[in-house]
mmCIF file of C-alpha atoms in Angstrom:
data_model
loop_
_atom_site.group_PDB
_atom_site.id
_atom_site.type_symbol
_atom_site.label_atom_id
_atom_site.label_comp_id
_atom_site.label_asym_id
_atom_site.label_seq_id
_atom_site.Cartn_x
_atom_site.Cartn_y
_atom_site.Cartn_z
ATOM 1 C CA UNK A 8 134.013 -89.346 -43.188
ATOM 2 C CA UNK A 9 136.545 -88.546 -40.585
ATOM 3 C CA UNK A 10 135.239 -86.169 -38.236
ATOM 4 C CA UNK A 11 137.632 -84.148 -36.067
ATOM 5 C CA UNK A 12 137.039 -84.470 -32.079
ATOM 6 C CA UNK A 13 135.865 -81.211 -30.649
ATOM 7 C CA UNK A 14 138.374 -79.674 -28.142
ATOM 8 C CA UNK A 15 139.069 -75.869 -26.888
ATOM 9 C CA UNK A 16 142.105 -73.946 -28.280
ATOM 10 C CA UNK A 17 143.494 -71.008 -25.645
ATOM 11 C CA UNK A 18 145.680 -68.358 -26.373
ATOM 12 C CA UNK A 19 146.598 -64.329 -25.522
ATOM 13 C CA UNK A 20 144.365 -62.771 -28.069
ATOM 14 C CA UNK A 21 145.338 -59.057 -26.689
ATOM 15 C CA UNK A 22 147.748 -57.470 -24.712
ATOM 16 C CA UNK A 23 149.014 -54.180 -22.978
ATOM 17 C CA UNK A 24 151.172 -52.636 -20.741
ATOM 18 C CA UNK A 25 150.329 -48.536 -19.133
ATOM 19 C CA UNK A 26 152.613 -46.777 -19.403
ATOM 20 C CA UNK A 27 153.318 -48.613 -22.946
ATOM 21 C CA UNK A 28 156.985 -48.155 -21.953
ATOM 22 C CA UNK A 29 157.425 -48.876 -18.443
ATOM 23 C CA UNK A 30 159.930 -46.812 -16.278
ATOM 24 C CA UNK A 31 162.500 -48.810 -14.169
ATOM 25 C CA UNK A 32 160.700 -49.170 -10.429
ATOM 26 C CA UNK A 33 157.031 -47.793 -11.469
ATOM 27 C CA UNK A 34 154.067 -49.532 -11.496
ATOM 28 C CA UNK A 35 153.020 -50.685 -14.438
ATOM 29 C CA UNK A 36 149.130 -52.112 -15.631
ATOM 30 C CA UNK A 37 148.695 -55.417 -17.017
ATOM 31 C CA UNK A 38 145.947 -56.099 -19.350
ATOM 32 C CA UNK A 39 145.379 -59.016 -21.392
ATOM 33 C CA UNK A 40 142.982 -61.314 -23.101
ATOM 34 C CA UNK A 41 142.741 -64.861 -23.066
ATOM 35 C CA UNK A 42 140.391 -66.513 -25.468
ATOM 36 C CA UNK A 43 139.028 -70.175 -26.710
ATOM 37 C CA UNK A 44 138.936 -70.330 -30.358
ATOM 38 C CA UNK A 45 138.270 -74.019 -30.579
ATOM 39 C CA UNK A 46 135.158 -76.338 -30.739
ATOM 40 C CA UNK A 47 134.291 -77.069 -27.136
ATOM 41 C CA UNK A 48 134.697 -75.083 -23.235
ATOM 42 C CA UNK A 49 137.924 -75.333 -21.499
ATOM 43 C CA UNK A 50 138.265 -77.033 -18.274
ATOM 44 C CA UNK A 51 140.374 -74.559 -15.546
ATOM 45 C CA UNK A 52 143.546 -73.308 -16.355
ATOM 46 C CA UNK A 53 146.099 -70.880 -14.765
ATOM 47 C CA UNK A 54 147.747 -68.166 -16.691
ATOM 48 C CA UNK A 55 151.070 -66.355 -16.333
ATOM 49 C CA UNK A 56 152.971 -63.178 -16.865
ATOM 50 C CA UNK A 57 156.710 -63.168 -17.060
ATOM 51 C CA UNK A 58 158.225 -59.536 -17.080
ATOM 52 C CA UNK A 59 160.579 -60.726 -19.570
ATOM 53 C CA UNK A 60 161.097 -63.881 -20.701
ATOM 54 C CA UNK A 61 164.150 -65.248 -18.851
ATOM 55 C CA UNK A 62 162.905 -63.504 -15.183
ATOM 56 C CA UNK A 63 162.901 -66.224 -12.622
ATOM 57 C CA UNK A 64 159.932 -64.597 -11.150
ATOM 58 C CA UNK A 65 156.655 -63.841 -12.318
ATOM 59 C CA UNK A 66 154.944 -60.841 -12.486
ATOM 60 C CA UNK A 67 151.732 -61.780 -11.939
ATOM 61 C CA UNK A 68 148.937 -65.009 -12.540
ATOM 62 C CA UNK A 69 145.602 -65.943 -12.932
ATOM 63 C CA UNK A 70 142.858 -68.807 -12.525
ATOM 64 C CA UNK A 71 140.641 -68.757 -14.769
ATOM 65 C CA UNK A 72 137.736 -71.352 -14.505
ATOM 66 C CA UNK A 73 136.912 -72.324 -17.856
ATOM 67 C CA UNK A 74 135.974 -70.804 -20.876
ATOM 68 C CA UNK A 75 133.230 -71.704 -23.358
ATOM 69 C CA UNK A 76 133.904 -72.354 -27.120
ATOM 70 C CA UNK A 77 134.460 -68.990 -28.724
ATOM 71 C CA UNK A 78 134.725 -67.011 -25.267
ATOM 72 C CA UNK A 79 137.311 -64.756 -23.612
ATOM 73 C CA UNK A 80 138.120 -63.197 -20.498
ATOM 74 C CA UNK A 81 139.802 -60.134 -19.825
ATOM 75 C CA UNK A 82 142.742 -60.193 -17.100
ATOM 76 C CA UNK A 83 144.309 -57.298 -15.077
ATOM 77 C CA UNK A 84 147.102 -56.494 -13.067
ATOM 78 C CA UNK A 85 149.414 -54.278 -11.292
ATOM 79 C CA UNK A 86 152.825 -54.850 -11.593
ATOM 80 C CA UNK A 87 155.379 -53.224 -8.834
ATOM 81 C CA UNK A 88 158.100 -52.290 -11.447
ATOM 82 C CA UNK A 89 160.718 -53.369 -13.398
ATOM 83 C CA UNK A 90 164.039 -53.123 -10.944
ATOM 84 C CA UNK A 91 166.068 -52.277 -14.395
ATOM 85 C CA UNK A 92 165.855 -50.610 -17.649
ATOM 86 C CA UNK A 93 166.227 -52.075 -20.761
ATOM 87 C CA UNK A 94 166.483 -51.268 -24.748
ATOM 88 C CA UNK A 95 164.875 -54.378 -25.150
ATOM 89 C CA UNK A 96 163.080 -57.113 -23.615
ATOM 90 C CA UNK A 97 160.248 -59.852 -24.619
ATOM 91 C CA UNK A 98 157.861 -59.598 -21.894
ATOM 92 C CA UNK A 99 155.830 -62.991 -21.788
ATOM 93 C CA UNK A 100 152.519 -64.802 -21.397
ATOM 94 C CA UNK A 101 151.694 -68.892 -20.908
ATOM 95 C CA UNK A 102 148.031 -69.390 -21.233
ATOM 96 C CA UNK A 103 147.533 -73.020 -19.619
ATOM 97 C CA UNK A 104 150.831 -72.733 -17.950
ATOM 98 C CA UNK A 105 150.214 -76.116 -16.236
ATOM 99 C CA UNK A 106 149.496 -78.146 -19.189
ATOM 100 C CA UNK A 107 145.802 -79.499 -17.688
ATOM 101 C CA UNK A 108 143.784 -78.262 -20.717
ATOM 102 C CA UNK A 109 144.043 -80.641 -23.710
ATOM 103 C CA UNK A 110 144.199 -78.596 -26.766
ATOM 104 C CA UNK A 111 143.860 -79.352 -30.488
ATOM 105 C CA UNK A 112 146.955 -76.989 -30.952
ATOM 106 C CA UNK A 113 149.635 -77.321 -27.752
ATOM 107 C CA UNK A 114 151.728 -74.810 -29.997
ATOM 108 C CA UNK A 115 150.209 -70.967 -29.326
ATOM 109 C CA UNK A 116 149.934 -70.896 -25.525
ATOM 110 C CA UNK A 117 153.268 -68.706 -25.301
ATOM 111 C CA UNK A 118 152.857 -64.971 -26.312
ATOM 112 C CA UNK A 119 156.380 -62.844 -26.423
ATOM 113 C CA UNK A 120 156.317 -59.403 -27.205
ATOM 114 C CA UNK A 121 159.363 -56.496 -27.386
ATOM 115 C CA UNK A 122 158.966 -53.876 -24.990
ATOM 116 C CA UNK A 123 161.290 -51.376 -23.881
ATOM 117 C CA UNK A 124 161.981 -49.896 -19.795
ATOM 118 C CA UNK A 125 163.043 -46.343 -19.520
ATOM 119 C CA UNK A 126 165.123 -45.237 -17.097
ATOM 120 C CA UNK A 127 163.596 -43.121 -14.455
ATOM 121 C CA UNK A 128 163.235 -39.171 -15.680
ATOM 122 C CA UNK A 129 163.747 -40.428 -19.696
ATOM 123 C CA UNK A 130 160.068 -41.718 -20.040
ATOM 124 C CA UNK A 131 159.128 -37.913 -20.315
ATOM 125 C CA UNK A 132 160.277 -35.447 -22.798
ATOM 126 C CA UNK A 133 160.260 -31.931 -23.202
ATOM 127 C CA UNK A 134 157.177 -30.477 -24.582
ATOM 128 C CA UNK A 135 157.837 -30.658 -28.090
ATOM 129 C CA UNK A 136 161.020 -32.340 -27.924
ATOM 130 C CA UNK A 137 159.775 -35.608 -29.745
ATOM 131 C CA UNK A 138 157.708 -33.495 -32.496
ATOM 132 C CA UNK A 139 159.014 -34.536 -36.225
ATOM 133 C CA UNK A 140 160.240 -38.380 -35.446
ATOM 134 C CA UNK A 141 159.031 -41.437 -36.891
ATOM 135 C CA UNK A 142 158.250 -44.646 -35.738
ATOM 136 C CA UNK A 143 158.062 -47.393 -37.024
ATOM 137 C CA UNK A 144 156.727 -50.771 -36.027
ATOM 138 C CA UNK A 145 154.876 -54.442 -37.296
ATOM 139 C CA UNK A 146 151.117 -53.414 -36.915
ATOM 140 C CA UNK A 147 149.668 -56.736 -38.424
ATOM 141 C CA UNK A 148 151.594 -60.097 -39.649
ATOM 142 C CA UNK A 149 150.059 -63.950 -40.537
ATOM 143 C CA UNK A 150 151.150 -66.688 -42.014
ATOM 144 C CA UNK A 151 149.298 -68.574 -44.287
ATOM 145 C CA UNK A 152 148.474 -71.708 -43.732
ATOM 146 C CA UNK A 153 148.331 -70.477 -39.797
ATOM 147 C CA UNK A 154 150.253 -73.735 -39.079
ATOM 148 C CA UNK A 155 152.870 -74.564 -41.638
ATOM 149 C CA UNK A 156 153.757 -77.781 -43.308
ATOM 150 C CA UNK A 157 157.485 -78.925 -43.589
ATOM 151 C CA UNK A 158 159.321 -78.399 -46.941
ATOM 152 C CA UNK A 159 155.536 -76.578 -47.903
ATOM 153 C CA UNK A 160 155.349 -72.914 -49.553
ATOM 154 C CA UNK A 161 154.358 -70.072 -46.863
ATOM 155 C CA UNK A 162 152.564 -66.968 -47.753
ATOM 156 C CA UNK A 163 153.605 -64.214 -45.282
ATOM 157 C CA UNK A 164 151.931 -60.953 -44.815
ATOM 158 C CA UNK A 165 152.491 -58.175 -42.427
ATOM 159 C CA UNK A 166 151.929 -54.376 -41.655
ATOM 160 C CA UNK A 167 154.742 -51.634 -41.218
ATOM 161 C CA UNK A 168 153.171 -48.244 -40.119
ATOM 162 C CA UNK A 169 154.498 -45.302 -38.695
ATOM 163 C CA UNK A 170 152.800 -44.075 -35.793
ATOM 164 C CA UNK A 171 155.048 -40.802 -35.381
ATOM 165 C CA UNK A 172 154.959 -37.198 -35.685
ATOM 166 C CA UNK A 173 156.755 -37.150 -38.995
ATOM 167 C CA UNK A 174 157.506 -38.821 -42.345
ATOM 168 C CA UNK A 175 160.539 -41.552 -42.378
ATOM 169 C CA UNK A 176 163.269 -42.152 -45.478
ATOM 170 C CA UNK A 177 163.624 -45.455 -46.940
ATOM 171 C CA UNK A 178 163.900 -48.524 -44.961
ATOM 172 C CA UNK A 179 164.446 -52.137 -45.357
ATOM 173 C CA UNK A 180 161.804 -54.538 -43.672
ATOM 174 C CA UNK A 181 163.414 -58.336 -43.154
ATOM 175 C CA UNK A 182 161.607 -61.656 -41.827
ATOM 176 C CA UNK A 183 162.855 -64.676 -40.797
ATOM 177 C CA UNK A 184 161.137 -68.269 -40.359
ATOM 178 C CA UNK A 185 163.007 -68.999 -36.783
ATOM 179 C CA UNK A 186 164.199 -65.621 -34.702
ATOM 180 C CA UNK A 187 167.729 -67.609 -34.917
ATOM 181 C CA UNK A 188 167.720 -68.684 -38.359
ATOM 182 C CA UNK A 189 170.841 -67.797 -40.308
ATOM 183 C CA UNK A 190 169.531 -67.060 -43.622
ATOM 184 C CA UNK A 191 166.381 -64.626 -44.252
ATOM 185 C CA UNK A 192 163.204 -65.961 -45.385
ATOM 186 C CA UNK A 193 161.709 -62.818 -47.592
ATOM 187 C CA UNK A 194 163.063 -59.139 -47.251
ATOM 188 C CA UNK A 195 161.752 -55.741 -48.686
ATOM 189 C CA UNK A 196 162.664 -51.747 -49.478
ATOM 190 C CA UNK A 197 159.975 -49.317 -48.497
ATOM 191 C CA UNK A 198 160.341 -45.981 -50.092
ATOM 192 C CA UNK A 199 158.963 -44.438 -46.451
ATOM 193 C CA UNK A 200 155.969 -43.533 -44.764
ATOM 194 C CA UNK A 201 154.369 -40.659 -43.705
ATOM 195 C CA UNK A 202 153.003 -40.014 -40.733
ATOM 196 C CA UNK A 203 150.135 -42.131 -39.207
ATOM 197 C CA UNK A 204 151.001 -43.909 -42.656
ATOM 198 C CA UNK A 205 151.362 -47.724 -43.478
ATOM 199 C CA UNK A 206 152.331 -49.915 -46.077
ATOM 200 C CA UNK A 207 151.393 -53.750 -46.311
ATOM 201 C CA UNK A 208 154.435 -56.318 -47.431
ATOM 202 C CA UNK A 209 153.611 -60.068 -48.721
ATOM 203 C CA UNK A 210 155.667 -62.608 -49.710
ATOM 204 C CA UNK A 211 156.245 -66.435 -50.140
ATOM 205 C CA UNK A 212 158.299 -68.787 -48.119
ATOM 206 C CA UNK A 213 159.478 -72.297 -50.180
ATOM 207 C CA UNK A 214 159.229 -73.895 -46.392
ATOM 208 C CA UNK A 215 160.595 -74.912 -43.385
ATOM 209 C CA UNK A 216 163.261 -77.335 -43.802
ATOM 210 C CA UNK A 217 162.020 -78.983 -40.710
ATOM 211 C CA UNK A 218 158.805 -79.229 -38.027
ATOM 212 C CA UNK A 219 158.885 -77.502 -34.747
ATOM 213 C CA UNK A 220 156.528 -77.523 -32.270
ATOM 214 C CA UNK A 221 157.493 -73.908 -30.753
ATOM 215 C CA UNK A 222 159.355 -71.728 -32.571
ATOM 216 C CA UNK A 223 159.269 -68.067 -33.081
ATOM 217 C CA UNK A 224 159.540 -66.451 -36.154
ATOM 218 C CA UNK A 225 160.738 -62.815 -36.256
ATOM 219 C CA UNK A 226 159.993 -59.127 -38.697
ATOM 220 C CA UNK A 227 162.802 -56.562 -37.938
ATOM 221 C CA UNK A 228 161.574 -53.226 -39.301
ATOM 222 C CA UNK A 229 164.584 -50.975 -40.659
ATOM 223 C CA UNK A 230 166.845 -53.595 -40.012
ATOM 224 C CA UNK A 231 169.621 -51.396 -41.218
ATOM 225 C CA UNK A 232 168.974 -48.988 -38.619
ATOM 226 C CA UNK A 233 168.994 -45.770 -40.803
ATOM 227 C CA UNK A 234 165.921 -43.820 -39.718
ATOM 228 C CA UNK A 235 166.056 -41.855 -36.617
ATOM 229 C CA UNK A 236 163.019 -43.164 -34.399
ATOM 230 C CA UNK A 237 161.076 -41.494 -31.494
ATOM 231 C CA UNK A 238 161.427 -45.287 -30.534
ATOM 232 C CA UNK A 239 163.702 -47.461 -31.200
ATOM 233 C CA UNK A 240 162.987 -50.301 -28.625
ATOM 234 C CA UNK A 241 159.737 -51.300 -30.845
ATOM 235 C CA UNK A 242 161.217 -52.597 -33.925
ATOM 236 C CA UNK A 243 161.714 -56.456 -33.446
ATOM 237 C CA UNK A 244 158.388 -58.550 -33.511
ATOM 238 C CA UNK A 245 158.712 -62.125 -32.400
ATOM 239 C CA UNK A 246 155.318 -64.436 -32.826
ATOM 240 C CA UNK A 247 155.377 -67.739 -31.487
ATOM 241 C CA UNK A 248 154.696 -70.225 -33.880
ATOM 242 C CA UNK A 249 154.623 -74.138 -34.763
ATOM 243 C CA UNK A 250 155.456 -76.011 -37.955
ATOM 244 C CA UNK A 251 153.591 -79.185 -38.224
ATOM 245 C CA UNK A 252 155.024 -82.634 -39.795
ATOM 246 C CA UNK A 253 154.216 -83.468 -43.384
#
């Protein structure tokens, strides 16, 4: 029997900003986790952190020297400030940014999340001010298989939860395969949540109509943009993903 060779497998398995919203030209902390989720250690490898995805300079990097099968390291930062504000922006991570580490998947080194930057004196409100918003935002999502198959059914599963001070109307919830796909892949109608509240959505894909080996698939959370939000900057989720050949 065919016996797969043993190799390491790196990606971000956490990440944070403090202040979770950044203000435009303060510091901001960088925390994130790295981790090897294969079958054998990692040689070296570098890792970086892009601001936002399209910056043409980086925030900050690493060099990490190895890690075993099944181990992580935890890397820090400080960050001097974003120079603007933004509504939105994927702030990004490349594990292995070099390419030295041979991996038996090439396809989850990038991480891209949604932030927002505030613009200096709107990161703090009033006392009170914010009391009785929502907001909403993707707390979980997966994919199963973890790796799809071309023109083979998906099962997709995420969490909506609202992590504000009061409960939101309906909403829709919409997910698409590729984050520039034309046509949705599953949508939904939540009746609302209440506060500190969640609901968990499922659904299944017929396929990709083709393989990719990066793409990013995307969950916009009241994608018709009818509930007022203490946040409204933390509603698109992108996950970087690959779809292998048949």
């Amino acid at each position: 029997m065919f016996m797969a060779e043993a190799a390491p497998d790196l990606f971000v398995s956490e990440f944070s900003l403090t202040p979770e919203t950044p203000v435009q030209g303060s510091p901001v902390t960088v925390r994130l986790g790295v981790y090897n989720k294969g079958t054998a250690s990692s040689g070296p490898f570098s890792v970086q952190w892009w601001p936002g995805e399209n910056y043409r300079d980086l925030g900050c990097s690493w060099e990490v020297d190895g890690l075993v099968a099944r181990g992580g390291r935890i890397l820090t930062c400080t960050y001097d400030g974003y120079p603007s504000w933004y509504s939105n922006i994927n702030t990004k991570v490349l594990v292995d940014s070099d390419g030295v580490v041979a991996e038996s998947d090439e396809a989850n080194n990038i991480f891209l999340k949604p932030i927002s930057v505030s613009k200096p004196g709107a990161g703090s409100p009033v006392p009170g001010s914010a009391s009785g918003s929502p907001d909403l935002f993707v707390s979980e999502f997966s994919l199963t298989p973890e790796t799809p198959v071309q023109g083979s059914p998906v099962t997709v599963r995420l969490g909506v939860y609202n992590k504000g001070t009061a409960t939101s109307g309906p909403f829709s919830v919409q997910w698409w395969p590729g984050e520039n796909y034309r046509d949705l892949g599953c949508s939904w109608e939540v009746d609302g949540l209440v506060a500190r509240g969640g609901r968990i959505l499922t659904c299944t894909y017929d396929g990709y109509p083709s393989w990719y080996a990066n793409i990013n698939t995307k969950v916009l959370v009241d994608s018709d943009g009818v509930v007022a939000e203490s946040d409204e900057a933390n509603n698109i989720f992108l996950k970087p993903i690959s779809v292998n050949h048949p």
